[in-house]
Tab-separated table of C-alpha atoms and ligand atoms in Angstrom:
chain	number	residue	atom	x	y	z
A	1	UNK	CA	14.707	-10.201	-5.328
A	2	UNK	CA	12.099	-10.356	-7.974
A	3	UNK	CA	12.881	-11.229	-11.519
A	4	UNK	CA	9.778	-11.380	-13.720
A	5	UNK	CA	6.298	-10.186	-14.091
A	6	UNK	CA	3.237	-11.358	-16.115
A	7	UNK	CA	1.049	-8.462	-17.522
A	8	UNK	CA	-1.834	-8.218	-19.808
A	9	UNK	CA	-2.975	-5.021	-21.491
A	10	UNK	CA	-6.633	-4.085	-21.332
A	11	UNK	CA	-8.879	-5.180	-24.144
A	12	UNK	CA	-10.967	-2.633	-26.166
A	13	UNK	CA	-14.030	-3.446	-24.105
A	14	UNK	CA	-12.312	-2.956	-20.633
A	15	UNK	CA	-15.007	-0.434	-19.708
A	16	UNK	CA	-17.498	-3.640	-19.731
A	17	UNK	CA	-15.532	-5.056	-16.625
A	18	UNK	CA	-17.008	-5.197	-13.129
A	19	UNK	CA	-16.826	-1.969	-11.030
A	20	UNK	CA	-18.341	-0.603	-7.836
A	21	UNK	CA	-16.997	2.986	-8.018
A	22	UNK	CA	-18.902	5.822	-9.686
A	23	UNK	CA	-15.913	7.536	-11.476
A	24	UNK	CA	-17.315	7.333	-14.995
A	25	UNK	CA	-16.249	4.907	-17.713
A	26	UNK	CA	-12.573	4.519	-18.530
A	27	UNK	CA	-10.936	5.856	-21.752
A	28	UNK	CA	-9.396	2.899	-23.593
A	29	UNK	CA	-6.604	4.787	-25.097
A	30	UNK	CA	-5.453	6.368	-22.004
A	31	UNK	CA	-5.799	2.966	-20.164
A	32	UNK	CA	-3.546	1.412	-22.700
A	33	UNK	CA	-0.998	4.422	-22.369
A	34	UNK	CA	-1.170	3.976	-18.534
A	35	UNK	CA	-0.541	0.161	-18.789
A	36	UNK	CA	2.432	0.743	-21.031
A	37	UNK	CA	4.107	3.379	-18.370
A	38	UNK	CA	3.252	0.625	-15.831
A	39	UNK	CA	5.125	-1.900	-17.842
A	40	UNK	CA	8.055	0.480	-18.279
A	41	UNK	CA	8.250	1.096	-14.550
A	42	UNK	CA	8.452	-2.831	-13.935
A	43	UNK	CA	11.333	-2.862	-16.318
A	44	UNK	CA	13.060	0.036	-14.517
A	45	UNK	CA	12.683	-2.105	-11.313
A	46	UNK	CA	14.691	-4.746	-13.137
A	47	UNK	CA	11.937	-7.137	-14.141
A	48	UNK	CA	11.542	-9.256	-17.322
A	49	UNK	CA	8.169	-9.084	-18.667
A	50	UNK	CA	5.843	-11.783	-20.130
A	51	UNK	CA	3.099	-9.753	-21.879
A	52	UNK	CA	-0.061	-11.839	-22.519
A	53	UNK	CA	-2.286	-10.739	-25.413
A	54	UNK	CA	-5.429	-8.639	-24.480
A	55	UNK	CA	-8.521	-10.933	-23.974
A	56	UNK	CA	-11.969	-9.316	-24.840
A	57	UNK	CA	-13.713	-12.587	-23.501
A	58	UNK	CA	-12.705	-11.365	-20.046
A	59	UNK	CA	-12.830	-7.390	-19.822
A	60	UNK	CA	-11.353	-7.658	-16.320
A	61	UNK	CA	-8.396	-9.781	-17.378
A	62	UNK	CA	-5.977	-6.966	-17.357
A	63	UNK	CA	-6.102	-7.453	-13.507
A	64	UNK	CA	-3.890	-10.606	-13.681
A	65	UNK	CA	-2.979	-10.507	-10.134
A	66	UNK	CA	-6.392	-11.965	-8.959
A	67	UNK	CA	-5.578	-15.360	-10.906
A	68	UNK	CA	-2.671	-16.502	-9.089
A	69	UNK	CA	-0.430	-16.247	-6.021
A	70	UNK	CA	3.414	-16.448	-6.420
A	71	UNK	CA	5.556	-18.346	-3.863
A	72	UNK	CA	9.357	-18.221	-4.185
A	73	UNK	CA	9.527	-21.468	-6.125
A	74	UNK	CA	5.999	-22.357	-7.231
A	75	UNK	CA	2.595	-20.771	-7.797
A	76	UNK	CA	-1.043	-21.314	-6.718
A	77	UNK	CA	-3.776	-20.910	-9.402
A	78	UNK	CA	-6.689	-19.178	-7.534
A	79	UNK	CA	-10.487	-19.476	-8.206
A	80	UNK	CA	-11.701	-15.706	-8.866
A	81	UNK	CA	-14.894	-15.111	-6.875
A	82	UNK	CA	-16.592	-13.128	-9.604
A	83	UNK	CA	-18.373	-15.576	-12.008
A	84	UNK	CA	-17.547	-13.343	-14.839
A	85	UNK	CA	-13.889	-13.842	-14.198
A	86	UNK	CA	-13.502	-17.519	-13.237
A	87	UNK	CA	-12.465	-18.514	-16.765
A	88	UNK	CA	-9.447	-16.238	-16.603
A	89	UNK	CA	-7.456	-18.987	-14.885
A	90	UNK	CA	-7.465	-21.188	-17.812
A	91	UNK	CA	-4.846	-19.307	-19.870
A	92	UNK	CA	-3.026	-18.299	-16.910
A	93	UNK	CA	-2.559	-21.974	-15.927
A	94	UNK	CA	-0.755	-22.792	-19.054
A	95	UNK	CA	1.454	-19.694	-18.779
A	96	UNK	CA	2.376	-20.626	-15.171
A	97	UNK	CA	3.104	-24.072	-15.971
A	98	UNK	CA	5.753	-22.708	-18.387
A	99	UNK	CA	7.514	-21.424	-15.236
A	100	UNK	CA	6.379	-23.948	-12.505
A	101	UNK	CA	5.622	-27.434	-13.576
A	102	UNK	CA	3.878	-28.336	-10.532
A	103	UNK	CA	1.123	-25.694	-9.667
A	104	UNK	CA	-1.029	-25.703	-6.612
A	105	UNK	CA	-4.738	-24.860	-6.968
A	106	UNK	CA	-7.609	-23.474	-4.971
A	107	UNK	CA	-10.549	-26.103	-5.331
A	108	UNK	CA	-14.271	-25.647	-5.335
A	109	UNK	CA	-16.122	-24.436	-3.431
A	110	UNK	CA	-13.216	-22.355	-2.334
A	111	UNK	CA	-12.606	-19.034	-3.996
A	112	UNK	CA	-9.714	-16.647	-3.718
A	113	UNK	CA	-8.850	-13.413	-5.602
A	114	UNK	CA	-5.177	-12.608	-5.577
A	115	UNK	CA	-6.121	-9.121	-4.557
A	116	UNK	CA	-7.131	-10.337	-1.110
A	117	UNK	CA	-3.757	-11.867	-0.500
A	118	UNK	CA	-0.866	-9.752	1.010
A	119	UNK	CA	2.526	-11.343	1.005
A	120	UNK	CA	4.531	-9.625	3.746
A	121	UNK	CA	7.714	-11.755	3.760
A	122	UNK	CA	7.434	-14.852	5.899
A	123	UNK	CA	3.863	-13.813	6.775
A	124	UNK	CA	0.888	-13.513	4.658
A	125	UNK	CA	-2.384	-11.642	5.268
A	126	UNK	CA	-5.509	-13.274	3.887
A	127	UNK	CA	-8.565	-11.205	3.283
A	128	UNK	CA	-11.916	-12.676	3.415
A	129	UNK	CA	-14.267	-10.642	1.230
A	130	UNK	CA	-17.186	-10.719	-1.268
A	131	UNK	CA	-14.470	-12.543	-3.632
A	132	UNK	CA	-12.376	-14.711	-1.190
A	133	UNK	CA	-14.621	-16.937	0.952
A	134	UNK	CA	-13.726	-18.794	4.132
A	135	UNK	CA	-13.084	-22.118	2.470
A	136	UNK	CA	-10.682	-20.388	-0.051
A	137	UNK	CA	-8.876	-18.760	2.907
A	138	UNK	CA	-8.689	-22.141	4.749
A	139	UNK	CA	-7.180	-23.941	1.759
A	140	UNK	CA	-4.725	-21.104	1.151
A	141	UNK	CA	-3.653	-21.214	4.808
A	142	UNK	CA	-2.929	-24.881	4.484
A	143	UNK	CA	-0.831	-24.330	1.264
A	144	UNK	CA	1.018	-21.613	2.829
A	145	UNK	CA	1.814	-23.569	6.005
A	146	UNK	CA	3.223	-26.410	3.947
A	147	UNK	CA	5.409	-23.844	2.146
A	148	UNK	CA	6.674	-22.712	5.465
A	149	UNK	CA	4.609	-19.378	5.748
A	150	UNK	CA	2.484	-18.253	8.536
A	151	UNK	CA	-0.717	-16.292	7.806
A	152	UNK	CA	-3.476	-14.401	9.441
A	153	UNK	CA	-7.081	-13.525	8.241
A	154	UNK	CA	-8.453	-10.096	7.879
A	155	UNK	CA	-12.266	-10.217	7.404
A	156	UNK	CA	-13.108	-6.990	5.220
A	157	UNK	CA	-16.771	-7.913	4.609
A	158	UNK	CA	-17.824	-5.162	6.632
A	159	UNK	CA	-15.472	-2.512	5.591
A	160	UNK	CA	-16.816	-0.001	3.189
A	161	UNK	CA	-15.131	1.174	0.187
A	162	UNK	CA	-12.560	-1.689	-0.556
A	163	UNK	CA	-13.058	-4.412	-2.924
A	164	UNK	CA	-10.013	-6.422	-1.903
A	165	UNK	CA	-7.779	-6.612	1.170
A	166	UNK	CA	-5.008	-4.895	-0.876
A	167	UNK	CA	-7.382	-2.066	-1.829
A	168	UNK	CA	-6.585	-1.119	1.806
A	169	UNK	CA	-3.048	-2.411	2.671
A	170	UNK	CA	0.406	-2.837	1.220
A	171	UNK	CA	3.483	-4.454	2.522
A	172	UNK	CA	6.342	-1.718	2.146
A	173	UNK	CA	9.277	-3.216	3.624
A	174	UNK	CA	10.403	-5.500	6.886
A	175	UNK	CA	7.589	-4.986	9.357
A	176	UNK	CA	6.138	-1.911	7.759
A	177	UNK	CA	2.540	-1.895	6.245
A	178	UNK	CA	0.567	0.913	4.847
A	179	UNK	CA	-2.959	0.514	6.311
A	180	UNK	CA	-6.088	2.624	5.794
A	181	UNK	CA	-7.717	3.621	9.054
A	182	UNK	CA	-10.897	1.371	8.831
A	183	UNK	CA	-8.578	-1.603	8.837
A	184	UNK	CA	-5.847	-0.278	11.236
A	185	UNK	CA	-7.386	-1.816	14.512
A	186	UNK	CA	-7.586	-5.257	13.055
A	187	UNK	CA	-5.836	-7.658	15.494
A	188	UNK	CA	-3.803	-9.029	12.375
A	189	UNK	CA	-1.679	-6.048	12.374
A	190	UNK	CA	-1.077	-5.598	16.017
A	191	UNK	CA	2.709	-6.395	15.880
A	192	UNK	CA	3.277	-4.309	12.780
A	193	UNK	CA	4.436	-0.885	12.022
A	194	UNK	CA	1.668	0.975	10.519
A	195	UNK	CA	2.013	3.848	7.906
A	196	UNK	CA	-1.303	5.571	8.199
A	197	UNK	CA	-3.231	6.952	5.154
A	198	UNK	CA	-4.957	10.402	5.341
A	199	UNK	CA	-8.701	10.648	4.516
A	200	UNK	CA	-9.164	11.019	0.922
A	201	UNK	CA	-6.025	9.213	0.050
A	202	UNK	CA	-7.134	5.587	0.559
A	203	UNK	CA	-6.596	4.434	-2.998
A	204	UNK	CA	-2.900	5.072	-2.647
A	205	UNK	CA	-2.809	2.380	0.095
A	206	UNK	CA	-2.482	-0.089	-2.907
A	207	UNK	CA	1.281	0.645	-3.668
A	208	UNK	CA	3.771	-2.177	-4.663
A	209	UNK	CA	7.178	-2.683	-3.444
A	210	UNK	CA	9.612	-3.983	-6.166
A	211	UNK	CA	13.330	-4.561	-5.753
A	212	UNK	CA	13.739	-1.407	-3.526
A	213	UNK	CA	11.384	0.853	-5.470
A	214	UNK	CA	7.758	1.534	-4.713
A	215	UNK	CA	5.209	1.761	-7.395
A	216	UNK	CA	2.994	4.551	-6.273
A	217	UNK	CA	-0.341	6.035	-7.882
A	218	UNK	CA	-0.295	9.673	-8.940
A	219	UNK	CA	-2.129	12.286	-7.164
A	220	UNK	CA	-1.810	11.246	-3.437
A	221	UNK	CA	0.896	13.762	-2.181
A	222	UNK	CA	0.617	13.338	1.579
A	223	UNK	CA	1.068	9.457	1.715
A	224	UNK	CA	3.738	9.909	-0.984
A	225	UNK	CA	5.792	12.400	1.209
A	226	UNK	CA	5.260	10.285	4.358
A	227	UNK	CA	6.836	7.244	2.399
A	228	UNK	CA	9.655	9.371	1.190
A	229	UNK	CA	10.429	10.407	4.678
A	230	UNK	CA	10.553	6.862	5.774
A	231	UNK	CA	13.171	6.214	3.069
A	232	UNK	CA	10.923	4.889	0.277
A	233	UNK	CA	11.643	5.468	-3.421
A	234	UNK	CA	8.279	5.968	-5.161
A	235	UNK	CA	7.915	5.541	-8.775
A	236	UNK	CA	4.749	7.487	-9.579
A	237	UNK	CA	2.314	6.276	-12.049
A	238	UNK	CA	-1.109	7.587	-13.283
A	239	UNK	CA	-3.747	5.051	-12.602
A	240	UNK	CA	-6.817	7.178	-13.416
A	241	UNK	CA	-8.337	4.891	-15.817
A	242	UNK	CA	-7.749	1.602	-13.813
A	243	UNK	CA	-9.124	3.350	-10.630
A	244	UNK	CA	-12.554	3.671	-12.517
A	245	UNK	CA	-12.711	-0.066	-12.866
A	246	UNK	CA	-11.844	-0.765	-9.024
A	247	UNK	CA	-8.191	-1.504	-10.030
A	248	UNK	CA	-4.989	-0.614	-8.208
A	249	UNK	CA	-1.324	-1.136	-9.023
A	250	UNK	CA	-0.880	-4.341	-7.548
A	251	UNK	CA	-3.666	-5.984	-9.673
A	252	UNK	CA	-1.860	-5.182	-12.980
A	253	UNK	CA	0.862	-7.846	-12.628
A	254	UNK	CA	2.096	-11.114	-11.094
A	255	UNK	CA	5.518	-10.480	-9.771
A	256	UNK	CA	7.890	-13.322	-8.953
B	1	LIG	C1	-12.966	-6.718	-10.610
B	1	LIG	O1	-13.978	-5.987	-10.057
B	1	LIG	O2	-12.680	-7.774	-10.485
B	1	LIG	C2	-12.069	-5.765	-11.270
B	1	LIG	N1	-12.818	-4.736	-12.025
B	1	LIG	C3	-11.092	-5.147	-10.579
B	1	LIG	C4	-10.094	-5.950	-9.961
B	1	LIG	C5	-9.092	-5.282	-9.258
B	1	LIG	N2	-8.060	-6.336	-8.816
B	1	LIG	C6	-7.337	-6.046	-7.592
B	1	LIG	O3	-7.511	-5.201	-6.869
B	1	LIG	N3	-6.480	-6.996	-7.369
């Protein structure tokens, strides 16, 4: 069961953040509104929120997920792979210390973005990407093994259209993963039950299971219907303004 989440609303210069998609600039007012709905959904799922202040020094800092990884009784501070984002961990470190006095850390020259790391219960998938390097993946594998978790690596460097591993996969429940077609043949997913994603709905592969509900983006009816058929209970949220900045549902919170 998850109890809490850390969130940070976008700052007014949110549109100055990094993006690779060509969907136009986000509207700040709409982004704030969508973020508020997202927070309400987390509360509906039973989570108590820690809301950090928007930080205009880091326009991407609303994507808190990239700065840490949550284990059942501790946390790992990451080292985000984009130079413009590496300072985001400074405040996150003091926030997390309030919950977990002994934090683990990814050390240089390792880099890890939380968006590349998919926790699937006792097993974790570690994406190696333009943001998460081999050394970061190696360190994380060790930390997870010490904590009793197995892990496997998925190299997404040659996969077009996704920034992070979790841009293309989500753990839904038990052995069930949503996986986009371009990742489905990866040996890491061999023994898993795959929920496929139709062409054009890839963005919705980034959905988030929280205490029996599934945060799911608005506008992807085929995957939504498929998941309902499988017994999932989607809570549908409009993510249009975050999508313009390469952000998905999982990036907007750290859940623990
Ligand atoms: C970035 O490029 O770092 C941000 N604009 C988006 C980060 C999205 N985070 C995530 O998928 N976990």
